[in-house]
Amino acid sequence: VNRRTVPVVAALRGVMEDFNGKQSGGIRVSLADLIVLGGCAAIERAAADAGVEVTVPFTPGRRDTTQELTDIEMFTWLKPMVDGFRNYVDDQYGQIAQGVSPEQMFLDKAQLLALTAPEWVALVGGLRVMGANYDGSSNGVFTDRVGVLSNDFFTVLTSMEYEWKPDVREMTFAIDDRDTGETRFQATRCDLIFGSNSQLRAVAEVYAGNDGHDRFVRDFVKAWDKVMMLDRYDVHG
């Protein structure tokens, strides 16, 4: 499925309606569960394409709500200014978040998700090579194999073969080949923080190593499952 041309939620809603329409005895699947399950399946396929066989845990039981039970005004206030996991920065960011950089807000988001530094690094590296940017852009997608769960994000990020060149606002960067001057990739501050911060870079270098790929994939799966289960009060108690 080409995520740029097929609305994912609409496609999953069709799967849900088709499945539920064929069941009896009260058996149903929620759209919330299907979204998570679809992600798990995509990760398993992306890992297999990279040569690593993994099983991504999935715990069903999520429920859907209705439009009538959703407080639209409150959700509007909860809209993030920055979501570094999807490389999102609100158009009003510069006017509202003065003095606070996108990567600082990214760190705050990671803390709210209870992620450790290694979990944060692994999760972002996997999302980038999977091409999970909110707008389908190539920012931070440091790979020629988009959709394959490789460690390319880390090998490019830590390589001395590339030079980072900022735009005039120092919000986006060109990743240029030092020898040819060719621009190979594009990046944001939320991408390059994993190469410029000493603690995050130390983790990134482990995943970039010749023996780091398998570990990265398994760490990514663990971090993914952790985030998918954060709101499961029915499971955690």
Short mmCIF file of C-alpha atoms in Angstrom, two decimals:
data_model
loop_
_atom_site.label_atom_id
_atom_site.label_comp_id
_atom_site.label_asym_id
_atom_site.label_seq_id
_atom_site.Cartn_x
_atom_site.Cartn_y
_atom_site.Cartn_z
CA VAL A 1 0.00 0.00 0.00
CA ASN A 2 1.38 3.42 -0.93
CA ARG A 3 0.83 5.52 2.16
CA ARG A 4 0.98 8.72 0.12
CA THR A 5 -2.02 7.80 -2.02
CA VAL A 6 -4.17 5.55 0.16
CA PRO A 7 -5.59 7.04 3.39
CA VAL A 8 -4.46 4.44 5.92
CA VAL A 9 -7.28 4.96 8.42
CA ALA A 10 -9.90 4.77 5.68
CA ALA A 11 -8.37 1.53 4.40
CA LEU A 12 -8.31 0.03 7.91
CA ARG A 13 -11.89 1.12 8.50
CA GLY A 14 -12.86 -0.87 5.42
CA VAL A 15 -11.03 -3.92 6.79
CA MET A 16 -12.82 -3.50 10.13
CA GLU A 17 -16.25 -3.24 8.54
CA ASP A 18 -15.61 -6.24 6.32
CA PHE A 19 -14.35 -8.37 9.22
CA ASN A 20 -17.07 -7.37 11.66
CA GLY A 21 -19.76 -7.90 9.03
CA LYS A 22 -18.78 -11.56 8.71
CA GLN A 23 -18.68 -12.36 12.44
CA SER A 24 -21.30 -13.64 14.84
CA GLY A 25 -21.56 -14.10 18.58
CA GLY A 26 -20.49 -10.57 19.39
CA ILE A 27 -16.99 -10.96 17.94
CA ARG A 28 -15.71 -7.57 16.81
CA VAL A 29 -12.42 -5.82 16.13
CA SER A 30 -11.96 -2.13 16.92
CA LEU A 31 -10.34 0.39 14.62
CA ALA A 32 -7.91 1.24 17.43
CA ASP A 33 -6.74 -2.37 17.59
CA LEU A 34 -6.44 -2.57 13.82
CA ILE A 35 -4.25 0.53 13.69
CA VAL A 36 -1.83 -0.97 16.19
CA LEU A 37 -1.99 -4.43 14.59
CA GLY A 38 -1.31 -2.93 11.18
CA GLY A 39 1.77 -1.23 12.60
CA CYS A 40 2.98 -4.49 14.12
CA ALA A 41 2.57 -6.30 10.81
CA ALA A 42 4.38 -3.53 8.93
CA ILE A 43 7.31 -3.68 11.35
CA GLU A 44 7.61 -7.46 11.02
CA ARG A 45 7.64 -7.13 7.23
CA ALA A 46 10.17 -4.26 7.30
CA ALA A 47 12.44 -6.23 9.65
CA ALA A 48 12.22 -9.33 7.44
CA ASP A 49 13.12 -7.22 4.40
CA ALA A 50 16.21 -6.14 6.35
CA GLY A 51 17.12 -9.76 7.11
CA VAL A 52 15.92 -9.93 10.73
CA GLU A 53 13.02 -12.14 11.80
CA VAL A 54 11.08 -10.68 14.73
CA THR A 55 7.66 -11.10 16.29
CA VAL A 56 6.12 -7.82 17.36
CA PRO A 57 3.91 -8.27 20.46
CA PHE A 58 0.24 -7.34 20.11
CA THR A 59 -2.30 -7.13 22.92
CA PRO A 60 -5.92 -6.62 21.77
CA GLY A 61 -8.66 -4.97 23.76
CA ARG A 62 -8.69 -1.32 22.69
CA ARG A 63 -12.07 0.29 22.19
CA ASP A 64 -13.24 2.98 19.81
CA THR A 65 -15.14 6.06 20.89
CA THR A 66 -17.74 8.07 19.01
CA GLN A 67 -17.75 11.62 17.72
CA GLU A 68 -20.46 12.47 20.24
CA LEU A 69 -18.21 11.42 23.13
CA THR A 70 -15.19 13.34 21.85
CA ASP A 71 -14.54 16.83 23.20
CA ILE A 72 -13.28 18.48 20.01
CA GLU A 73 -12.34 21.76 21.72
CA MET A 74 -10.15 20.06 24.32
CA PHE A 75 -8.41 17.95 21.68
CA THR A 76 -7.67 21.16 19.77
CA TRP A 77 -5.86 22.54 22.82
CA LEU A 78 -3.91 19.30 23.12
CA LYS A 79 -2.58 19.56 19.57
CA PRO A 80 1.24 19.49 19.80
CA MET A 81 3.43 22.33 18.58
CA VAL A 82 6.20 19.84 17.83
CA ASP A 83 6.13 16.07 17.41
CA GLY A 84 9.66 15.03 16.62
CA PHE A 85 8.67 11.38 16.25
CA ARG A 86 6.79 12.30 13.07
CA ASN A 87 9.02 15.28 12.23
CA TYR A 88 6.12 17.68 12.74
CA VAL A 89 6.49 21.38 13.57
CA ASP A 90 3.38 23.56 13.71
CA ASP A 91 3.23 26.54 11.35
CA GLN A 92 2.77 28.83 14.38
CA TYR A 93 5.76 27.38 16.21
CA GLY A 94 8.05 30.39 15.73
CA GLN A 95 5.45 32.81 17.07
CA ILE A 96 4.36 30.79 20.10
CA ALA A 97 7.37 28.77 21.28
CA GLN A 98 9.90 31.57 21.41
CA GLY A 99 13.15 30.58 23.08
CA VAL A 100 12.33 26.87 23.04
CA SER A 101 13.91 24.78 20.28
CA PRO A 102 12.07 21.94 18.50
CA GLU A 103 14.51 19.38 19.90
CA GLN A 104 13.80 20.58 23.45
CA MET A 105 10.09 20.03 22.89
CA PHE A 106 10.97 16.67 21.35
CA LEU A 107 12.80 15.72 24.52
CA ASP A 108 9.76 16.71 26.57
CA LYS A 109 7.57 14.47 24.40
CA ALA A 110 9.95 11.54 24.88
CA GLN A 111 9.87 12.09 28.64
CA LEU A 112 6.06 12.13 28.64
CA LEU A 113 6.18 8.77 26.89
CA ALA A 114 8.48 7.47 29.66
CA LEU A 115 11.20 6.61 27.17
CA THR A 116 14.80 6.06 28.21
CA ALA A 117 17.53 7.57 26.02
CA PRO A 118 18.21 4.24 24.20
CA GLU A 119 14.48 3.67 23.67
CA TRP A 120 14.09 7.18 22.27
CA VAL A 121 17.00 6.72 19.87
CA ALA A 122 15.85 3.30 18.66
CA LEU A 123 12.24 4.38 18.16
CA VAL A 124 13.13 7.44 16.11
CA GLY A 125 15.70 5.60 14.00
CA GLY A 126 13.12 3.00 13.07
CA LEU A 127 10.39 5.50 12.30
CA ARG A 128 12.71 7.45 10.02
CA VAL A 129 13.79 4.54 7.81
CA MET A 130 10.14 3.43 7.69
CA GLY A 131 9.33 6.85 6.21
CA ALA A 132 6.86 7.74 8.96
CA ASN A 133 7.02 11.53 8.67
CA TYR A 134 3.60 13.12 9.08
CA ASP A 135 3.74 14.78 5.65
CA GLY A 136 5.62 12.09 3.74
CA SER A 137 8.71 14.31 3.50
CA SER A 138 12.24 12.96 3.19
CA ASN A 139 13.54 14.81 6.26
CA GLY A 140 15.63 12.43 8.33
CA VAL A 141 14.98 9.53 6.00
CA PHE A 142 18.68 8.71 5.64
CA THR A 143 18.24 5.67 3.43
CA ASP A 144 17.68 4.59 -0.14
CA ARG A 145 15.61 1.64 1.14
CA VAL A 146 12.56 3.38 2.61
CA GLY A 147 10.31 0.89 4.39
CA VAL A 148 13.14 -1.51 5.25
CA LEU A 149 14.04 -1.63 8.96
CA SER A 150 17.74 -1.03 8.41
CA ASN A 151 20.18 0.88 10.61
CA ASP A 152 20.88 3.32 7.76
CA PHE A 153 19.65 6.28 9.82
CA PHE A 154 22.49 5.71 12.27
CA THR A 155 25.24 4.93 9.77
CA VAL A 156 24.58 8.17 7.90
CA LEU A 157 24.07 10.19 11.09
CA THR A 158 27.44 9.17 12.55
CA SER A 159 29.45 9.07 9.33
CA MET A 160 32.23 11.59 8.70
CA GLU A 161 31.58 11.25 4.97
CA TYR A 162 28.79 13.79 5.26
CA GLU A 163 28.65 17.46 6.20
CA TRP A 164 25.61 19.12 7.77
CA LYS A 165 24.74 22.49 6.18
CA PRO A 166 21.92 24.52 7.78
CA ASP A 167 19.48 26.83 6.05
CA VAL A 168 19.35 30.50 7.06
CA ARG A 169 16.94 29.74 9.94
CA GLU A 170 18.93 26.68 11.05
CA MET A 171 15.75 24.63 11.10
CA THR A 172 16.49 22.29 8.20
CA PHE A 173 19.82 20.98 6.99
CA ALA A 174 21.34 19.59 3.82
CA ILE A 175 23.40 16.44 4.34
CA ASP A 176 26.14 16.80 1.73
CA ASP A 177 28.80 14.36 0.57
CA ARG A 178 32.13 15.86 1.67
CA ASP A 179 33.95 14.68 -1.45
CA THR A 180 31.47 15.57 -4.17
CA GLY A 181 29.40 18.29 -2.50
CA GLU A 182 26.26 16.47 -3.58
CA THR A 183 23.26 16.81 -1.25
CA ARG A 184 22.34 13.25 -0.31
CA PHE A 185 19.70 13.79 2.36
CA GLN A 186 17.68 16.44 4.18
CA ALA A 187 17.30 16.73 7.96
CA THR A 188 15.67 18.73 10.73
CA ARG A 189 16.93 19.66 14.17
CA CYS A 190 14.87 16.76 15.53
CA ASP A 191 16.90 14.39 13.35
CA LEU A 192 20.36 15.74 14.02
CA ILE A 193 19.99 15.95 17.80
CA PHE A 194 20.79 12.23 17.80
CA GLY A 195 24.17 12.99 16.28
CA SER A 196 25.02 16.21 18.13
CA ASN A 197 24.06 15.33 21.70
CA SER A 198 26.82 13.26 23.30
CA GLN A 199 24.53 10.84 25.18
CA LEU A 200 22.21 10.22 22.25
CA ARG A 201 25.11 9.92 19.80
CA ALA A 202 26.77 7.26 21.96
CA VAL A 203 23.64 5.12 21.56
CA ALA A 204 23.39 5.91 17.85
CA GLU A 205 26.98 4.76 17.32
CA VAL A 206 26.16 1.38 18.87
CA TYR A 207 23.33 0.89 16.40
CA ALA A 208 25.53 2.13 13.53
CA GLY A 209 28.17 -0.51 14.19
CA ASN A 210 28.67 -3.54 11.96
CA ASP A 211 27.13 -5.68 14.69
CA GLY A 212 24.47 -3.14 15.70
CA HIS A 213 21.70 -3.83 13.21
CA ASP A 214 20.12 -6.86 14.87
CA ARG A 215 20.24 -5.18 18.28
CA PHE A 216 18.65 -2.04 16.84
CA VAL A 217 15.73 -3.95 15.33
CA ARG A 218 14.98 -5.77 18.57
CA ASP A 219 15.32 -2.59 20.63
CA PHE A 220 13.01 -0.78 18.23
CA VAL A 221 10.38 -3.49 18.60
CA LYS A 222 10.56 -3.24 22.40
CA ALA A 223 10.25 0.54 22.33
CA TRP A 224 7.35 0.37 19.87
CA ASP A 225 5.47 -2.11 22.05
CA LYS A 226 6.10 0.01 25.15
CA VAL A 227 4.54 3.08 23.56
CA MET A 228 1.60 1.11 22.16
CA MET A 229 0.85 -0.17 25.67
CA LEU A 230 1.27 3.06 27.62
CA ASP A 231 -2.44 3.84 27.88
CA ARG A 232 -3.56 0.28 28.56
CA TYR A 233 -4.80 0.80 32.12
CA ASP A 234 -6.93 -2.32 31.67
CA VAL A 235 -3.73 -4.35 31.32
CA HIS A 236 -1.39 -2.50 33.67
CA GLY A 237 -3.97 -2.18 36.45
#
